[in-house]
Coordinates of C-alpha atoms in Angstrom, one line a residue:
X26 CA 57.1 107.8 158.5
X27 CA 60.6 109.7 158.9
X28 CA 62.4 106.8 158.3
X29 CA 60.3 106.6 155.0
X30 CA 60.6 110.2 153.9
X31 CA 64.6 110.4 154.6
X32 CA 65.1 107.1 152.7
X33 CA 63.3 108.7 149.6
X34 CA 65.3 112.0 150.5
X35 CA 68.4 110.1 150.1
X36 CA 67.6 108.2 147.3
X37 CA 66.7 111.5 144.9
X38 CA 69.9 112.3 146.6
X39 CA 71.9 109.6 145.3
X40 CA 70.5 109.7 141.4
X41 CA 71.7 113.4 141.4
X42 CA 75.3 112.2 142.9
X43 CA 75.6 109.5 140.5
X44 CA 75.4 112.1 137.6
X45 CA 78.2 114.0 138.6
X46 CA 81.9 113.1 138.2
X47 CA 83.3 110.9 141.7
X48 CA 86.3 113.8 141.6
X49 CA 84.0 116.5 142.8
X50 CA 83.4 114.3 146.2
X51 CA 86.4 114.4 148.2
X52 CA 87.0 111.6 150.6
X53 CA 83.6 109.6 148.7
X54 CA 84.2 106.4 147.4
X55 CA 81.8 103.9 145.7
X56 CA 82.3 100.0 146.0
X57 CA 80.7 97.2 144.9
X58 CA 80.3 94.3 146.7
X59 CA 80.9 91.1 145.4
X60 CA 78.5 88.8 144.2
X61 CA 78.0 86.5 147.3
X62 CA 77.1 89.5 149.5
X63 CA 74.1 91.0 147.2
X64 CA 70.6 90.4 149.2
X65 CA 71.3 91.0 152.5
X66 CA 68.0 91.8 154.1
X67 CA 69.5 93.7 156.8
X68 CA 72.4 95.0 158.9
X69 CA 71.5 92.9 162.1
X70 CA 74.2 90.6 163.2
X71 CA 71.7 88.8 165.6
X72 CA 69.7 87.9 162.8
X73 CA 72.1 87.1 160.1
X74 CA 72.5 84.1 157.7
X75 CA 74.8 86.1 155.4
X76 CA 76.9 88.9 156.0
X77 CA 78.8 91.3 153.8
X78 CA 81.3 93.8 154.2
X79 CA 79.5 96.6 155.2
X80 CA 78.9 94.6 158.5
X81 CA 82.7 94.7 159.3
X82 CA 82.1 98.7 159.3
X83 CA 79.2 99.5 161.3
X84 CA 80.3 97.2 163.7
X85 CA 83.5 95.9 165.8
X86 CA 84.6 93.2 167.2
X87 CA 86.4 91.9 170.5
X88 CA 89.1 90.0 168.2
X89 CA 90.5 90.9 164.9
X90 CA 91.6 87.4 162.6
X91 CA 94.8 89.1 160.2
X92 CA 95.1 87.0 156.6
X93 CA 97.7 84.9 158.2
X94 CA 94.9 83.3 161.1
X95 CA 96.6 85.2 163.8
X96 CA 94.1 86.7 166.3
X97 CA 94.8 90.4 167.3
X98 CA 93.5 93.0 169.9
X99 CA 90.2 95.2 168.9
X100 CA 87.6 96.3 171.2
X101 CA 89.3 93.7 174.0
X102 CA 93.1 95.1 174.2
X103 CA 94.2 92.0 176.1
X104 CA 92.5 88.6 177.3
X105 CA 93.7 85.8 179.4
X106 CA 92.9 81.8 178.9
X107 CA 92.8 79.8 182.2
X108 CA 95.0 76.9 182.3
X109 CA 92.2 74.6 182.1
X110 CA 90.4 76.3 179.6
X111 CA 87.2 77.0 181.2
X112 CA 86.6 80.6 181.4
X113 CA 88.2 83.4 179.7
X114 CA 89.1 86.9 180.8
X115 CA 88.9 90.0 178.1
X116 CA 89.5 93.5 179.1
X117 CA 87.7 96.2 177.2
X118 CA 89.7 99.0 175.3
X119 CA 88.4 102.3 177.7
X120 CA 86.8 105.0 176.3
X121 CA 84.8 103.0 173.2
X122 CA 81.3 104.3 172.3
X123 CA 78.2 103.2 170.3
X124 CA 77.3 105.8 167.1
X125 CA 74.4 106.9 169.7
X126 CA 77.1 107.6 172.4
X127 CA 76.1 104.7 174.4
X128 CA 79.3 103.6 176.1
X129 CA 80.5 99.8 175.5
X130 CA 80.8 98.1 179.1
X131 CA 81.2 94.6 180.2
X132 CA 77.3 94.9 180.8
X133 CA 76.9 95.6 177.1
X134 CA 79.1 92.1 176.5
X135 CA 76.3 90.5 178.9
X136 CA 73.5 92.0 177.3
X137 CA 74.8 91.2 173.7
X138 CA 75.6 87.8 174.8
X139 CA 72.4 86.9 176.0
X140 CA 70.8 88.2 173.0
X141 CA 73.1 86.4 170.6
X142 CA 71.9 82.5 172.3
X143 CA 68.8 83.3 170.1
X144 CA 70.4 84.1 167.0
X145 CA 70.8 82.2 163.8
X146 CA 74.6 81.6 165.1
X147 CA 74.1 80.6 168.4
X148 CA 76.1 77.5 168.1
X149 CA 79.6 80.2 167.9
X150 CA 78.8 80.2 171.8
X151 CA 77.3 76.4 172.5
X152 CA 80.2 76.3 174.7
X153 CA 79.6 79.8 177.0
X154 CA 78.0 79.0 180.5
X155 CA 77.5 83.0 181.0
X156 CA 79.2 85.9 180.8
X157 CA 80.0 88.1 183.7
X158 CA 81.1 91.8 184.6
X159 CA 83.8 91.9 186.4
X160 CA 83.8 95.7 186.3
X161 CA 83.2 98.2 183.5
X162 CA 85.8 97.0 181.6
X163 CA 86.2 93.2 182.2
X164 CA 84.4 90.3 181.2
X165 CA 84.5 86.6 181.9
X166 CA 83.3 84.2 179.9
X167 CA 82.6 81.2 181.8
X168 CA 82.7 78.1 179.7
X169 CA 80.8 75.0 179.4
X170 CA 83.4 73.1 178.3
X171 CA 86.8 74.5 176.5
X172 CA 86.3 75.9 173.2
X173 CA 89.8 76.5 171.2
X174 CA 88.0 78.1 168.4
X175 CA 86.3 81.1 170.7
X176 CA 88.9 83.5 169.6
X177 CA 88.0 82.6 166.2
X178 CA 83.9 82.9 166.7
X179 CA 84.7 86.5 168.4
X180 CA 86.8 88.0 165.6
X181 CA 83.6 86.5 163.5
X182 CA 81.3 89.5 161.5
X183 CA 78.3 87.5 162.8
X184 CA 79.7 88.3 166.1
X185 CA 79.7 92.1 165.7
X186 CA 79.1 93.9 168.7
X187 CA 75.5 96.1 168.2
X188 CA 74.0 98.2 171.0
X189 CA 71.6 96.2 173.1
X190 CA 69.6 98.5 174.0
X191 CA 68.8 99.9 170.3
X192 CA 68.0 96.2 168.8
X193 CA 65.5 95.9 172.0
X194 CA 63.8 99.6 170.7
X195 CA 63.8 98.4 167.4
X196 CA 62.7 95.3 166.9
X197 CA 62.2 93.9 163.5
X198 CA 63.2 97.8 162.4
X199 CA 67.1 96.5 163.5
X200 CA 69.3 97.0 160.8
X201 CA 67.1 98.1 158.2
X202 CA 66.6 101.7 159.6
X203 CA 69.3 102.0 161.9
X204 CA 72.1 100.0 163.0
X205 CA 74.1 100.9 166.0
X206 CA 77.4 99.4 166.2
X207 CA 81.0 101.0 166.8
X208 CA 82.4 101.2 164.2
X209 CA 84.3 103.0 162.0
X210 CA 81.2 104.2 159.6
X211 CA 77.8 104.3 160.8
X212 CA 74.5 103.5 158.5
X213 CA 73.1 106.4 156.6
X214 CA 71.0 104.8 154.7
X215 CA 70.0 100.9 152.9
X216 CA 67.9 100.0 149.9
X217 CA 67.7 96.4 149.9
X218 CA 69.0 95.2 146.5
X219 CA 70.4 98.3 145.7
X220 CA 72.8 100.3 148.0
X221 CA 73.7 100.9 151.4
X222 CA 75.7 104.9 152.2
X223 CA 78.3 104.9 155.7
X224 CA 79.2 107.9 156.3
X225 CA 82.8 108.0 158.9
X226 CA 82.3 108.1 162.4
X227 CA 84.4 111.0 163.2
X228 CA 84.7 110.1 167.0
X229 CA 86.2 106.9 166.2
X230 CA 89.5 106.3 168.1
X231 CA 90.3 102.5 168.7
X232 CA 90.4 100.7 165.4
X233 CA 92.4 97.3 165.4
X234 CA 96.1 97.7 165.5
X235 CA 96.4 96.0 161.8
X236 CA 95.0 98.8 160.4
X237 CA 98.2 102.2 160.3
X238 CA 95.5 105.0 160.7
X239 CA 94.4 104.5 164.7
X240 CA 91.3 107.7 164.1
X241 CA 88.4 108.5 162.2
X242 CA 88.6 106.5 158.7
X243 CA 90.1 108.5 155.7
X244 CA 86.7 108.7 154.1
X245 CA 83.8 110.5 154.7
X246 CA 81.0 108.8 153.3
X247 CA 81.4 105.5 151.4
X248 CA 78.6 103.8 149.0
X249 CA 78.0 100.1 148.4
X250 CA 76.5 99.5 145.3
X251 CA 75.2 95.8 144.8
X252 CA 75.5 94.9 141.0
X253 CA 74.7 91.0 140.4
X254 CA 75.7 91.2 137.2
X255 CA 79.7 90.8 137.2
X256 CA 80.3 92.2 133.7
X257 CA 78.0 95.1 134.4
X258 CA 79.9 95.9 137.6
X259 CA 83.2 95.5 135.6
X260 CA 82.0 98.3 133.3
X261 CA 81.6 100.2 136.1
X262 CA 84.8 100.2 137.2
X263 CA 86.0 100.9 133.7
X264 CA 84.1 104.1 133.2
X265 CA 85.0 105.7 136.3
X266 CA 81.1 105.0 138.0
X267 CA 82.3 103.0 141.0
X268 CA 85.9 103.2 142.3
X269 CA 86.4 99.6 143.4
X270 CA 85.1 96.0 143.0
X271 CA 85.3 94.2 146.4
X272 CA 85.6 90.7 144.4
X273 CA 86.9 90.5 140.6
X274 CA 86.1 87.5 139.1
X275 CA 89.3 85.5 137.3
X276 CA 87.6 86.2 133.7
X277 CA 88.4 90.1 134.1
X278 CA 92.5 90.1 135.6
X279 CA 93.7 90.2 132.2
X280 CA 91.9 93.5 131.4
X281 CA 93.3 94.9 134.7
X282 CA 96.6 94.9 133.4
X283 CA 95.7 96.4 130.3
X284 CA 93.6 99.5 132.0
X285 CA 96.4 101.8 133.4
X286 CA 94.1 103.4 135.8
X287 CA 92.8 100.1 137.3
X288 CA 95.0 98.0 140.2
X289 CA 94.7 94.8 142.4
X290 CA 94.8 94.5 145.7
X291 CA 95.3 90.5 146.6
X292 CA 93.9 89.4 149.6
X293 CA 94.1 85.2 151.0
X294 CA 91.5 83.2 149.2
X295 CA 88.8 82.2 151.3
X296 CA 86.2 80.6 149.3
X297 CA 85.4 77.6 148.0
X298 CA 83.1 76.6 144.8
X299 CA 81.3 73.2 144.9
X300 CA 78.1 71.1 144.2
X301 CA 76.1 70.5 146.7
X302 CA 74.0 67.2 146.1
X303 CA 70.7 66.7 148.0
X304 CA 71.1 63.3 149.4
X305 CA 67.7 63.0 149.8
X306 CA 66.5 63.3 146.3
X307 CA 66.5 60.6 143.7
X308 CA 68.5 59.5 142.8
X309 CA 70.7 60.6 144.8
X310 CA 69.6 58.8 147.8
X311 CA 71.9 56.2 146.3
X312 CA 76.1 57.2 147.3
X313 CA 77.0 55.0 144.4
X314 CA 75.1 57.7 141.8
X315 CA 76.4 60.7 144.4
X316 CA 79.7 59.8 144.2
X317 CA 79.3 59.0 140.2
X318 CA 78.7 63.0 140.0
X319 CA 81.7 64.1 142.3
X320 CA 83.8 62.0 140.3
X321 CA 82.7 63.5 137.0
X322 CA 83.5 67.1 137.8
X323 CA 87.1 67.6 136.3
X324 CA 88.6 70.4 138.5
X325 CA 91.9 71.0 136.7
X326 CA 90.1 71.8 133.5
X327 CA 87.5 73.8 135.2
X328 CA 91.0 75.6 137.2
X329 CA 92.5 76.1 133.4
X330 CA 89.3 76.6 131.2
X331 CA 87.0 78.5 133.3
X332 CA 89.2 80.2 135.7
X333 CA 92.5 81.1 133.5
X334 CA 94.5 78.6 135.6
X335 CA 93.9 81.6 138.4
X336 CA 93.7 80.4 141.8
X337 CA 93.9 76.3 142.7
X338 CA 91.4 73.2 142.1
X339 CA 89.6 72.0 145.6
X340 CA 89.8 68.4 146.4
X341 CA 87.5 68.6 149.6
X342 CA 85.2 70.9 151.3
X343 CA 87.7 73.2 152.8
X344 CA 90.0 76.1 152.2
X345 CA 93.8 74.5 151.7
X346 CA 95.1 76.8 154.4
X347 CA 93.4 75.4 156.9
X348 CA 95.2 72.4 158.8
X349 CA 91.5 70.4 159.0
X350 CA 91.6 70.2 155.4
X351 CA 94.8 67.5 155.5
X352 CA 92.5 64.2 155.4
X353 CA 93.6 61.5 154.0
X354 CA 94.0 61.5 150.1
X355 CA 92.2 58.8 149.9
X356 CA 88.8 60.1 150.3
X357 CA 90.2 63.7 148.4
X358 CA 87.6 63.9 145.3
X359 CA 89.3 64.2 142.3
X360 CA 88.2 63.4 138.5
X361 CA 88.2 59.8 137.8
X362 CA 85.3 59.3 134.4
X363 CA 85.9 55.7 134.1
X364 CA 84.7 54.9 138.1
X365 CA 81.8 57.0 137.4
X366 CA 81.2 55.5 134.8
X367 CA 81.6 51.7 136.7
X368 CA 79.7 52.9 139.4
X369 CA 76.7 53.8 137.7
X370 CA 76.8 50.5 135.9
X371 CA 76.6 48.8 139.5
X372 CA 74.0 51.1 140.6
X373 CA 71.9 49.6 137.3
X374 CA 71.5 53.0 135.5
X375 CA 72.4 52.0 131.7
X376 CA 73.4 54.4 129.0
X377 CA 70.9 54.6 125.8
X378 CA 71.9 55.3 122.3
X379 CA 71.9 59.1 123.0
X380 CA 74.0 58.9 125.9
X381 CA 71.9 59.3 128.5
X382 CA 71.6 56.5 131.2
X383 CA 68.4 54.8 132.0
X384 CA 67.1 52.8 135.0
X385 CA 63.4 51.1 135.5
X386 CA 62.0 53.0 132.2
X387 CA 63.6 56.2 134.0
X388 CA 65.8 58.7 132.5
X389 CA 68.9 60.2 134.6
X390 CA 67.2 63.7 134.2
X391 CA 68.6 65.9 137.0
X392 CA 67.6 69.6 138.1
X393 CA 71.1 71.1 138.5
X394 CA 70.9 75.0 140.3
X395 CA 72.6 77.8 139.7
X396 CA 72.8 82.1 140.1
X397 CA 72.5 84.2 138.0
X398 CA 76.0 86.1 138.1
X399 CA 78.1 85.5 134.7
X400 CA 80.8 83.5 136.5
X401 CA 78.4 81.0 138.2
X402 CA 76.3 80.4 134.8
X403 CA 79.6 79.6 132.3
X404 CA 80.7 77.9 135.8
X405 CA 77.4 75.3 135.7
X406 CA 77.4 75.1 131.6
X407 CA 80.6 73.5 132.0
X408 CA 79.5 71.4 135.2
X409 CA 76.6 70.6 133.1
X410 CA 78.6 69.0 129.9
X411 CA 81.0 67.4 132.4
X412 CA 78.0 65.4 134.2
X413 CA 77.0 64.9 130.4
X414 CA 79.9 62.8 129.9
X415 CA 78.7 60.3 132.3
X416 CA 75.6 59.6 131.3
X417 CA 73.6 62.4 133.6
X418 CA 71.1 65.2 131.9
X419 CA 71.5 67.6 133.9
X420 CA 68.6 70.3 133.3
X421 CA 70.0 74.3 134.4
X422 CA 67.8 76.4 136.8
X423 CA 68.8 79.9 137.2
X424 CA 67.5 81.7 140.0
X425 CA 68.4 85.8 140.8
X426 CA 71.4 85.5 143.5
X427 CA 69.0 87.2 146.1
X428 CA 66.5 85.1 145.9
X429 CA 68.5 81.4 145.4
X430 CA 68.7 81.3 149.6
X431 CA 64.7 81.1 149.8
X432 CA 64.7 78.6 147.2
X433 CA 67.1 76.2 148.7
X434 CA 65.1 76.5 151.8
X435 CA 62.2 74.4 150.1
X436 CA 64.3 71.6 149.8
X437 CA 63.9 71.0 146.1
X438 CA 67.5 70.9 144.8
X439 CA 69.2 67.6 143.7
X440 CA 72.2 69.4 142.3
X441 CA 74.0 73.2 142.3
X442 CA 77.0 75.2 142.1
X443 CA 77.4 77.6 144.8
X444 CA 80.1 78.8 146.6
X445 CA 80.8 79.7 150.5
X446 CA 83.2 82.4 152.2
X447 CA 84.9 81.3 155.4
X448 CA 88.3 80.4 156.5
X449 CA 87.2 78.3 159.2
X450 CA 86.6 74.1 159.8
X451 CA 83.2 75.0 161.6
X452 CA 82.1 75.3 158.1
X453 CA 81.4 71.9 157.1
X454 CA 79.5 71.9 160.9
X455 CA 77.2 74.4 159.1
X456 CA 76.4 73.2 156.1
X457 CA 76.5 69.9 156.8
X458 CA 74.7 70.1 160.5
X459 CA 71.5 67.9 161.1
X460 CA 69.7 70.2 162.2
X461 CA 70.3 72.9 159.4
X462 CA 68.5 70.5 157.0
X463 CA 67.1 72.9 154.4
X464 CA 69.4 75.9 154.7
X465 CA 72.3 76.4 155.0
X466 CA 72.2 72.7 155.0
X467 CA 71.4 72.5 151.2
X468 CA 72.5 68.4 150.9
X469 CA 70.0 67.6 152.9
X470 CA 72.5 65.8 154.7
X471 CA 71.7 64.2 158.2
X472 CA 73.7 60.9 159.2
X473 CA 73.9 59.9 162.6
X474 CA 77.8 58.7 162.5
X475 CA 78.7 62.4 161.1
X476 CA 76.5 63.7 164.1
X477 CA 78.4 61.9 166.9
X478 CA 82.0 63.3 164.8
X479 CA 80.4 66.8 164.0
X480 CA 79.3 67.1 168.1
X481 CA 83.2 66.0 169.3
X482 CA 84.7 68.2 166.6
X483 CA 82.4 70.8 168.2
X484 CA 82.1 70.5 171.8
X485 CA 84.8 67.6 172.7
X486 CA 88.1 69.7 172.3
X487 CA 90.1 71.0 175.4
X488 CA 92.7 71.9 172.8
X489 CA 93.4 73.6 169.3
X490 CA 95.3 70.1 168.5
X491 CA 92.4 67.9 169.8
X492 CA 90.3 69.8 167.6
X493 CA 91.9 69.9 164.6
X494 CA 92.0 66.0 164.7
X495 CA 88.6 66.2 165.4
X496 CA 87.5 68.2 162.6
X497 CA 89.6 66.1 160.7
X498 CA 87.7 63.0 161.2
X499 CA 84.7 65.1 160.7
X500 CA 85.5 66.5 157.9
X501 CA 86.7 62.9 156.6
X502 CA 83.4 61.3 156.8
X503 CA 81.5 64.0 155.6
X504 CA 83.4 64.0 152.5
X505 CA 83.6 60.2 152.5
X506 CA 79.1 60.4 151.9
X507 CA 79.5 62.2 148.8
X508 CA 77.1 65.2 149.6
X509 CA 78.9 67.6 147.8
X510 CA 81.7 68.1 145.2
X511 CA 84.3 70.5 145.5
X512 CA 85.7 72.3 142.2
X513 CA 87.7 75.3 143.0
X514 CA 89.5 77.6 145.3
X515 CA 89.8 81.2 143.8
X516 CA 92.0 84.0 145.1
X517 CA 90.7 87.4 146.2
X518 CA 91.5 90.3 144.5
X519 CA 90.1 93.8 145.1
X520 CA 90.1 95.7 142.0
X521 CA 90.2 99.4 141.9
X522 CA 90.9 102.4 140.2
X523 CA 94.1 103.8 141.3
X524 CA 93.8 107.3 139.8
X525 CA 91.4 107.5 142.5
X526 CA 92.1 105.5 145.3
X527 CA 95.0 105.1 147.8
X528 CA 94.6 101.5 149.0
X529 CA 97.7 99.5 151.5
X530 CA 100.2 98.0 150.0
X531 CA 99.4 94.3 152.2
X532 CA 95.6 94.0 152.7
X533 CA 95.6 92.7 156.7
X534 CA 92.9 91.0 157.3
X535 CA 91.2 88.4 155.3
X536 CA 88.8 90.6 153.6
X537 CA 88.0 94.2 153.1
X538 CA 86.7 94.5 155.9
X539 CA 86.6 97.7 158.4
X540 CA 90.2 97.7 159.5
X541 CA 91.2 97.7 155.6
X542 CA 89.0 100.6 154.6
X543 CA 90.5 103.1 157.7
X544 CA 93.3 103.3 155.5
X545 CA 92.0 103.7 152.3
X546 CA 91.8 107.4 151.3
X547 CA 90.9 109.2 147.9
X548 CA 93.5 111.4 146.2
X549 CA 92.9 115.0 146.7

């Protein structure tokens, strides 16, 4: 019942802030996240299938990943690899407490990891044996077999460090009324859909060494907004009713430049658009018809049409930074209408007088899915007329971005244009994965020879070189199936309104994440 009243309480609160000009609130911002981090149901990282960046702020982590995949110190200050890769050392910064005061121990890193083998991520520690406290301020992770990408899983948001102790009181309650990380900001409040308000931990004293200011964060209370509608959030920003956009999408940078009060801050692209295609659906059971659909999507004019010729065109599932993304150009997917045309011929679906191919009586009538954000529905229009071109009829579902996840889970799809956020190779481990069939899974994908190449890319690597040449193959015959089709890599830019907001020159990190915000003040 308190938890109830306050929320109200802070929500009458909120509607009378909102009427007042931001200027009056010194060291208050408001952000907006972008559209792929709307609908979280709550700030549990135990529990999560999505984060956003409000995550990277009520919690830490042991490792912090900078925008150039260098790993760097954060709640461990050092850590040691042994020589044969099977257990791992870290040693906890002294002096680090929980928003409830709680102290962060090497028991805590026990308790957490225990708790985290049932979570939604589990697999990010597949290759932990246990963990063990050394003392109050070491802890060994002893390993299974060697995992080179550990470094990586630890400076993960879905590995944010909450208290134990408060996620066993809780229950179900964890992370929608409190969340107990510690982090810069801790949780005053969340409204699913709607907003969540941090207000600055003012004990904070051991944020990452990327970030300049080592204390409390500059700001005293910040507010997420979530605002699906991109244009809507864009207005926003215009009149002065947020102060920053976390994501702008490529169709507003132009108007940036012409709003003197408005600025970028570029951060290293770290998402990927694409259709996924449900490989058990007709017809796509058929790879002739699935690769028919990859090869119809024509990424350079998408890149110049859709996107302003803003960021670069994907030829496979992963980010181009990443060296698992170097398979062989061969089975790169790129436009080619007249073998898409060919193949569909072989696979006996014939074009009528109105263009669209028939097999059996049949028409090649596909559901193709989509959210509803501005940039994902011009996006699928144009994916739509491309898959036109070939003879498909593709028929546009548009579902409300919050709800799209629950959807997918029923299994329904045949096409969609989604996009993911990760700067990883374990990726195409997750969305592809056997056993994630459903969601995040959304091909429906499950092929024995990927499994054998997903498990070694996993679990079979003593080295970072073994397992990049794993991931390669991996990656290789995944893409090689045709379960998806990649279309685009954007950049990231962070808009905001620089009348308002001191923001770092270089962005470290590879979002806006926690470490970003601590030096992100409001002019006084």
């Amino acid at each position: 019942m308190f938890h109830t009243v306050r929320r109200h309480l802070i929500a009458g609160s909120t509607c009378i802030a909102a009427l007042m000009p931001l200027s009056l609130w010194a060291q208050e911002a408001v952000f907006v996240f972008g559209s792929s981090e709307v609908g979280i149901p709550n700030y549990n990282p135990l529990t999560a299938v999505n984060t956003n960046a409000a995550f990277t702020m009520i919690y830490d982590t042991l490792i912090e990943q900078d925008g150039d995949l260098s790993f760097h110190p954060h709640l461990a200050e050092s850590w040691e690899e042994a020589a044969d890769g099977k257990s791992w050392v870290f040693h906890l910064k002294p002096g680090v407490k929980f928003h409830n005061g709680d102290p962060l121990t090497a028991d805590t890193i026990v308790q957490w990891i225990g708790m985290f083998r049932s979570s939604e991520n589990s697999y990010m520690i597949d290759n932990v044996e246990k963990v063990e406290a050394i003392d109050d301020l070491t802890a060994k992770f002893v390993m299974k077999n060697p995992d080179p990408n550990l470094l990586y899983n630890l400076s993960s948001s879905f590995m944010a460090i909450p208290n134990p102790r408060v996620v066993t009181e809780l229950g179900e309650d964890y992370g929608i009324t409190e969340a107990v990380g510690t982090g810069p900001f801790k949780l005053e409040s969340f409204t699913l859909g709607q907003e969540t308000v941090l207000v600055r931990n003012d004990d904070y004293a051991w944020a990452s060494p990327l970030a300049e200011n080592q204390g409390p964060p500059h700001l005293a209370k910040l507010t997420f907004r979530e605002i699906p509608e991109d244009s809507t959030a864009f207005l926003e920003l215009k009149s002065g009713g947020v102060d920053a956009l976390l994501s702008l999408p490529t169709d507003y940078l132009g108007e940036i430049a012409a709003e003197p009060s408005l600025a970028l801050a570029k951060i290293p692209g770290q998402e990927v658009y694409y259709m996924p295609i449900n490989v058990t659906k007709e017809p796509f059971t058929d790879i002739k018809v699935r690769q028919a659909a990859a090869l119809a999507i024509n990424q350079d004019e998408i890149l110049k049409n859709v996107f302003s010729s803003y960021g670069q065109v994907a030829h496979n599932f992963l980010i181009s930074a990443l060296p698992e993304s170097k398979i062989d150009p061969a089975l790169d997917i790129s436009f080619d209408p007249d073998k898409a045309n060919a193949l569909l011929d072989e696979a006996g679906w014939v074009k009528g007088a109105d263009g669209i191919r028939e097999k059996d009586g049949k028409k090649l009538t596909v559901a193709l899915w989509t959210q509803s954000d501005s940039v994902f529905r011009r996006l699928t229009e144009v994916v739509q007329a491309e898959l036109k071109t070939v003879g498909f009829d593709p028929q546009i579902q548009t579902f409300d971005s919050s709800v799209i996840r629950d959807e997918y889970k029923k299994g329904e799809q045949q096409l969609a244009v989604r996009s993911y956020f990760w700067n990883n190779a374990d990726i195409v481990d997750w969305f592809f994965g056997g056993d994630r069939v459903g969601y995040p899974n959304i091909s429906m994908f499950n092929d024995p020879k990927a499994e054998e190449l997903r498990a070694k890319a996993m679990t079979g690597s003593a080295t970072q070189e073994e397992r990049v040449a794993n991931f390669l193959a991996y990656h290789a015959y995944v893409t090689s199936q045709f379960p998806y089709a990649p279309i685009y890599q954007p950049e990231q830019n962070m808009a905001f309104n620089k009348d308002r907001l001191v923001v770092p020159e270089v962005i470290h990190g590879n979002s806006v994440t926690g470490t970003v915000v601590q030096d992100i003040s409001v002019k006084e």
